[in-house]
Amino acid sequence: MTLNDVKPPLASSSPEQLAEEGQPSHGVALWRRRKHFSSVHTRWRRDTAPLIEQLREQMIRVAPGATQVQLRDLLDEEASRLQVIGRVLQLVHPPASETHRLSGLDLLVFAVLEDASDAKRARGALRQLRQAAPSWADLAGLPRAEVAALLQGAGVAPFWAGVLLELLSQVQQWCGGMTLEPLRASTPVAALLWLTGLPGVTKQTALHVLLQERTDSPMPAEAAPMRVLGRLGILNDAGLQDPLDVETLRSLVPPDLRRELHRTLTAHAEEICTPRTPRCGDCAVNRFCRAWRAQQVELAARSARPTMVDLFCGAGGLSEGFRQAGFRTVFAIDQNPVAIRSFRLNHPEVPSEQVVCDDLRNFRDDARRILDALGGQQVDVLVGGPPCQGFSRAGWRSRTSTRQVQATADDRNYLFEELIGLLEVLRPRVVIMENVPGIGEVRFPDGTSFLEVTVEAMRSLGYDSTVWTLDAATYGVPQHRVRRIIVGSRVGPVPPPPTPTHRAVSNQYRATVQPTGEHLRPPVTVAEAIGDLPPLLASAGQWIDRPRHRVGRRRTKGYSGEMAHPLNLLFSHVTRYHNDLDLRRYATMRPGDNYLALLRRDHTLENYRRDGFEDKYFRLAPDRPSKTIVAHLQKDGNSFIHPDQHRSISVREAARLQSFSDEYIFTGSRSDQFLQIGNAVPPLMARTIAHTLMAHLDATAETDGDPAA
Ligand code: SF4
């Protein structure tokens, strides 16, 4: 399989130049707080402040003492969320006909005719009228009988000819011509009053027209779009207890979104979110929908799935894999607020109040708070991947003193103690802790490693405990990622590790851990994982997109086919900026080249020492799995250069290499998203582990007596 049929040229040097050359902007951001507010948006924030103040008491996830600034931030977050919803709906419901582009008097006449008949007839009548008279002034001069005949020919009752001619005459008289231009200069209330005073114009029609003419006009309270908006909910993250009434909903939609949101919500209401039987399974915005999420929580609570608690959950890689294997997350915690937002968005089955943004150390003396949050539910599996930077080689390289001293002095390396502390309180049937191989190499002054200490701690609490060393590539993840999984079980001996399905890539790993792998499937390659994604330049791409076609076949098979979004939506396929010199380096490197290979090709491109920086630059090979995706991608992408495009990998490509499907949406800035992806456990590997644990739990269900309970 070739990676891309079309190779983009080398990107030019600066974002400004890219903009001049017509590069697309990244479009709607995924919940990045807006830095620059328009004056209309600022006025809207000010005007809605009293309303938000009134709603404060209903917000169960907002601290009672929240300041005005915090409430305004909440409003901006909501504006961001609605913007994302609007963009997704715009992509799945593009404007269908020329009537969507109508404005001014054309729109007013169309809306009146639509009220008099239906959209199809109104479209036909408008066409007839335009053919008979080139301008509205010409039409106003036609005899009434002639206009009536034209309308009748299009299926509209001839009676409306008189209404239409009177309407045009009043517009001519009050606006000084056939235009609605003066509406923009008057106040919204005066404009609405004047429009509703015209013959044949209802309040809804007037609002519809005003929405096109003025950015500060409220959304028409039409039943269909309001139904969808009500179901989607507003201020969901604040945990509003009751759904909002139509008037409040309308005023909480930011002015700059109203026009397009009104159109897309109307289209969505007609095609998907129908009154009685909404097709939620086909809905592109179901993850954002308050109604659908409530259903998912209810369904999960009623299921008999084994439960799990996810500590240091990040964006939810472990929970996602366990969910796919049939587990149900009942509590998750992490201290990164952006990662928590991504977790909540992608795990509608977990009640938002049980996805907590906090430092686990704050639970040290009050671990029973977690038990209370669980409402007495038994925890089957406790999982946790404490931050691993303290143990990782990447972390050591940049330090000056010895590994031992550095690693034992790093506070983050003691977070495993929090997991052990909770193990004592929650008494799950099984516990797993995921970490980098370095956890077995870093030792305390007495010679014991962090790994041995953790295993011993589990044993002292009555758990049989052992360590699995797994390479994600051997479970179908297109990435060489070796991890230590410390497993503890109090319901029988720990089972053997999951059986690999794919061959290992590393000779060392193959020799020591998986000596008999030759009969297995070959590992999934970078080309198989990302080859169908549209080619991009550096500093390009869209946060939310729906490419017309993918490179190669539209619906690819194999790994990329499994990962693709069912509606072909593509989130975060966005690349970072590179300077000219780096672009030259990328163009010089061949797939599989590292920094030393680059210098052998062109020594003038040197910019780091040669020792210790071999991997500072690395071009991925298309026919092999990727090297380990790391959180450092948030800082630079030189170690993850695309195999045949001169740029580092996009956020979505990193997610694909981590086995996150395209339906998994990461929020925050590009750096935030790279961080969440790099820190995650690949869901595919997590799923394999979860299957093994599920079989173990099933097999030991009879022996579930806990002597320590
Ligand atoms: S998930 Fe269902 S209820 Fe919610 S907006 Fe989509 S179709 Fe409507």
Short mmCIF file of C-alpha atoms and ligand atoms in Angstrom, two decimals, residues 228 231-232 268 272-274 278-281 283-287 289-292, ligand 1:
data_model
loop_
_atom_site.label_atom_id
_atom_site.label_comp_id
_atom_site.label_asym_id
_atom_site.label_seq_id
_atom_site.Cartn_x
_atom_site.Cartn_y
_atom_site.Cartn_z
CA VAL A 228 -32.96 19.87 18.83
CA ARG A 231 -32.28 17.97 23.52
CA LEU A 232 -28.65 18.97 22.99
CA HIS A 268 -31.01 18.13 11.58
CA ILE A 272 -32.28 12.92 12.11
CA CYS A 273 -33.68 14.45 15.28
CA THR A 274 -37.33 13.87 14.46
CA PRO A 278 -34.89 10.51 16.69
CA ARG A 279 -32.18 8.46 14.98
CA CYS A 280 -29.62 8.97 17.72
CA GLY A 281 -27.40 6.16 16.44
CA CYS A 283 -26.54 11.46 14.86
CA ALA A 284 -23.22 13.21 14.29
CA VAL A 285 -23.55 15.21 17.50
CA ASN A 286 -24.85 12.54 19.87
CA ARG A 287 -21.79 12.84 22.11
CA CYS A 289 -26.39 15.71 23.39
CA ARG A 290 -27.72 15.97 26.92
CA ALA A 291 -30.69 13.70 26.15
CA TRP A 292 -28.63 10.94 24.54
S1 SF4 B 1 -28.57 12.36 19.89
FE1 SF4 B 1 -30.68 11.97 19.34
S2 SF4 B 1 -31.88 13.40 20.59
FE2 SF4 B 1 -29.75 14.12 20.59
S3 SF4 B 1 -29.62 15.60 18.93
FE3 SF4 B 1 -28.99 13.63 18.11
S4 SF4 B 1 -30.86 12.73 17.25
FE4 SF4 B 1 -31.48 14.40 18.60
#
